[in-house]
XYZ file of C-alpha atoms in Angstrom:
184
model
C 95.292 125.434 82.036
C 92.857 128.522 81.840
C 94.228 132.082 83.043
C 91.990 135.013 83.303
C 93.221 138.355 82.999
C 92.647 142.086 83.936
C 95.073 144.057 82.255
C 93.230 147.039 81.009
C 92.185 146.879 77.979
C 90.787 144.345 77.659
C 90.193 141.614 80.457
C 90.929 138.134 78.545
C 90.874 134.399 78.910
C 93.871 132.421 77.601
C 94.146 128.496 76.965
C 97.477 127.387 77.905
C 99.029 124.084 77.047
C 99.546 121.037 80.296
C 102.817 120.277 81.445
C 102.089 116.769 79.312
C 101.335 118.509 76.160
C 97.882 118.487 76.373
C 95.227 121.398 75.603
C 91.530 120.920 77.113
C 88.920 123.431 76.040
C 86.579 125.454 77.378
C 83.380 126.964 76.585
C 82.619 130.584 77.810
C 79.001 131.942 77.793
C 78.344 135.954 78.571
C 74.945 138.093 77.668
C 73.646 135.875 75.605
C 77.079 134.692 73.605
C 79.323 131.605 73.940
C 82.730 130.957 72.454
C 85.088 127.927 73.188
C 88.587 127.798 73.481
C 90.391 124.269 72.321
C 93.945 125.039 70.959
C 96.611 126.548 73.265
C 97.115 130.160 73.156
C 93.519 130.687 72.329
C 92.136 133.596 73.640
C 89.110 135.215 74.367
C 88.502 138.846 75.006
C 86.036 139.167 77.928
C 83.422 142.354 77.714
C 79.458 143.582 78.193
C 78.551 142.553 74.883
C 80.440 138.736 75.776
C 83.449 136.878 75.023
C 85.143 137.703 71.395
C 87.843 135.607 70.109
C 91.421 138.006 70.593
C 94.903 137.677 69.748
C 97.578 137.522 71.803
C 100.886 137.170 71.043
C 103.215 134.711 73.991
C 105.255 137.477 75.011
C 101.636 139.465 76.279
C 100.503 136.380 77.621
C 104.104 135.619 79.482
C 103.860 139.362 80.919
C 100.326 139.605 81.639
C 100.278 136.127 83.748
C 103.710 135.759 85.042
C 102.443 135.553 88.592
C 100.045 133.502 88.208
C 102.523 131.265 85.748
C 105.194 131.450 89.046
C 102.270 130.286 91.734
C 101.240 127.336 89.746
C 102.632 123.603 92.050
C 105.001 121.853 90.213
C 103.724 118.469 88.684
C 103.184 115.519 90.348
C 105.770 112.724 89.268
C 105.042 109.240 89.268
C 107.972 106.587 89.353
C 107.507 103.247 89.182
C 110.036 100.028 90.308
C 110.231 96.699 89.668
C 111.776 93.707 92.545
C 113.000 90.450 92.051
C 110.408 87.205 92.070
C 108.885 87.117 95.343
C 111.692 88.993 97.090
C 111.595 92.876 98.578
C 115.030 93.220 96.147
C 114.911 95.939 93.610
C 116.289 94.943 90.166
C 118.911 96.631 89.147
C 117.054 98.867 86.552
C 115.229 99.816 89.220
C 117.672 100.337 91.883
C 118.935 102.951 89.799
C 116.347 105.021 89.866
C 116.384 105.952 93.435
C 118.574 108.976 92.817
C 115.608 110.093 90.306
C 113.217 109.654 92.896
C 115.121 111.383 96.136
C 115.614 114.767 93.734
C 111.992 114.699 92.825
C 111.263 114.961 96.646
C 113.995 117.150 97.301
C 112.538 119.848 94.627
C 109.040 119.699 95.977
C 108.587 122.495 98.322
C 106.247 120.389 100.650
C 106.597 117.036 99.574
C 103.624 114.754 99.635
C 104.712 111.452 98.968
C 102.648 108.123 98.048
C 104.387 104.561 98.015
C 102.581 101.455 96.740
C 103.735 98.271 97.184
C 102.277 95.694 94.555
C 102.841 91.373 93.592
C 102.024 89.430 90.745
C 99.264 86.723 91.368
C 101.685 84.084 92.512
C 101.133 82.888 96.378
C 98.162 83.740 97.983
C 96.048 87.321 98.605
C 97.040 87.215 102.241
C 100.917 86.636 101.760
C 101.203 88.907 98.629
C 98.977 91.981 100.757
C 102.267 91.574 103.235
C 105.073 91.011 100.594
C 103.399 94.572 98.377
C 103.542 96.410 101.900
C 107.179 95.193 102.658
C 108.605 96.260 99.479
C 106.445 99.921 99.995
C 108.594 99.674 103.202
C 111.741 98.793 101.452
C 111.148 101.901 99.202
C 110.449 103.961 101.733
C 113.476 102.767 103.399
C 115.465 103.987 101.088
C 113.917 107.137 100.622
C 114.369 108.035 104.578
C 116.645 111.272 104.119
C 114.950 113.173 101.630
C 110.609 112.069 103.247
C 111.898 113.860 106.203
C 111.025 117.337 104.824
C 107.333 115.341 103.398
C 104.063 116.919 104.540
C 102.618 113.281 104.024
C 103.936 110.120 103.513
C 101.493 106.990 102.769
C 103.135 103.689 102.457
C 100.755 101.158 101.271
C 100.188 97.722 99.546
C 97.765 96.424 97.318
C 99.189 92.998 97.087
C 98.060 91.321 93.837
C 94.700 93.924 93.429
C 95.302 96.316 90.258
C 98.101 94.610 88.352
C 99.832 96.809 85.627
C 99.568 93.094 83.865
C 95.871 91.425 84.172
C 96.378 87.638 84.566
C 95.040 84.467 86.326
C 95.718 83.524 89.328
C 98.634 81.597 90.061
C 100.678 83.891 87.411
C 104.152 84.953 87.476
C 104.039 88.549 86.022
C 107.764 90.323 86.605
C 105.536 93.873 85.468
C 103.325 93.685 88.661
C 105.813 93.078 91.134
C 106.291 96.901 91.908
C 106.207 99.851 94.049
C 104.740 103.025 92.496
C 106.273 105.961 94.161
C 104.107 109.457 93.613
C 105.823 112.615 94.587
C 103.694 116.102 94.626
């Protein structure tokens, strides 16, 4: 994440570490000078003559950006679950993770949620397109109380297209039957 600032003086650019733990880099070119940012908390004083490498200590940064730090959306979450052989029945790992899921959407201010139903390669394309949608529906099922605050809801099924597992066809793969919920 890349904040700008204009606290006087001087206006600055700071790289802030992702939610994931992640820093990306950028590269900022002014009259004629360039300097790139790569590490989090990397920061670059912006002026006429161009961008200067600065310190800034958190606390400054924490102060000079806390709106901007309180506006940012909260991370999408991605939860996946896994169903019994060719059934719409969660296993019970799985079934446990509904509570998980319903607070995600409940903490979402406008909830948009995605639900994709998946199968391993057993049966055929037609039957497994129908079995991935009836488990999204299962899912969503489940999930009734909390998507009625959701902005958008999208149940879906890709049957046995995009496996988490690659295999022939004709394969049992317990890792594709699935429904991947994501909640932003």
């Amino acid at each position: 994440m890349l904040l700008a600032a204009g606290c006087a003086p001087p206006s600055y650019l700071v790289l802030l570490e992702q939610d994931d733990g992640k820093t990306g880099s950028v590269i900022v070119t002014h009259a004629g000078r360039s300097a790139r940012l790569d590490q989090a908390g990397a920061a670059l004083a912006l002026n006429a003559t161009g961008p200067s490498p600065l310190t800034v200590d958190e606390n400054q940064i924490r102060t000079d950006f806390a709106a901007a730090m309180q506006a940012r959306p909260q991370s999408p979450q991605t939860f996946v679950l896994y169903f019994e052989g060719t059934t719409t029945t969660l296993t019970t790992a799985s079934a446990a993770r509904i509570a998980d899921i319903r607070a995600s959407v409940r903490s979402m201010p406008a909830p948009d949620v995605s639900i994709v139903g998946h199968t391993d390669r057993a049966g055929d394309d037609k039957a497994n397109e129908a079995l991935g949608l009836e488990r999204a529906k299962v899912v969503r099922n489940l999930l009734a109380d909390e998507l009625s605050a959701a902005v958008e809801i999208a149940v879906t099924s890709h049957g046995e297209r995009n496996p988490l597992v690659p295999t022939a066809d004709g394969v049992l793969e317990p890792r594709n039957r699935r429904v991947e919920i994501t909640v932003r």
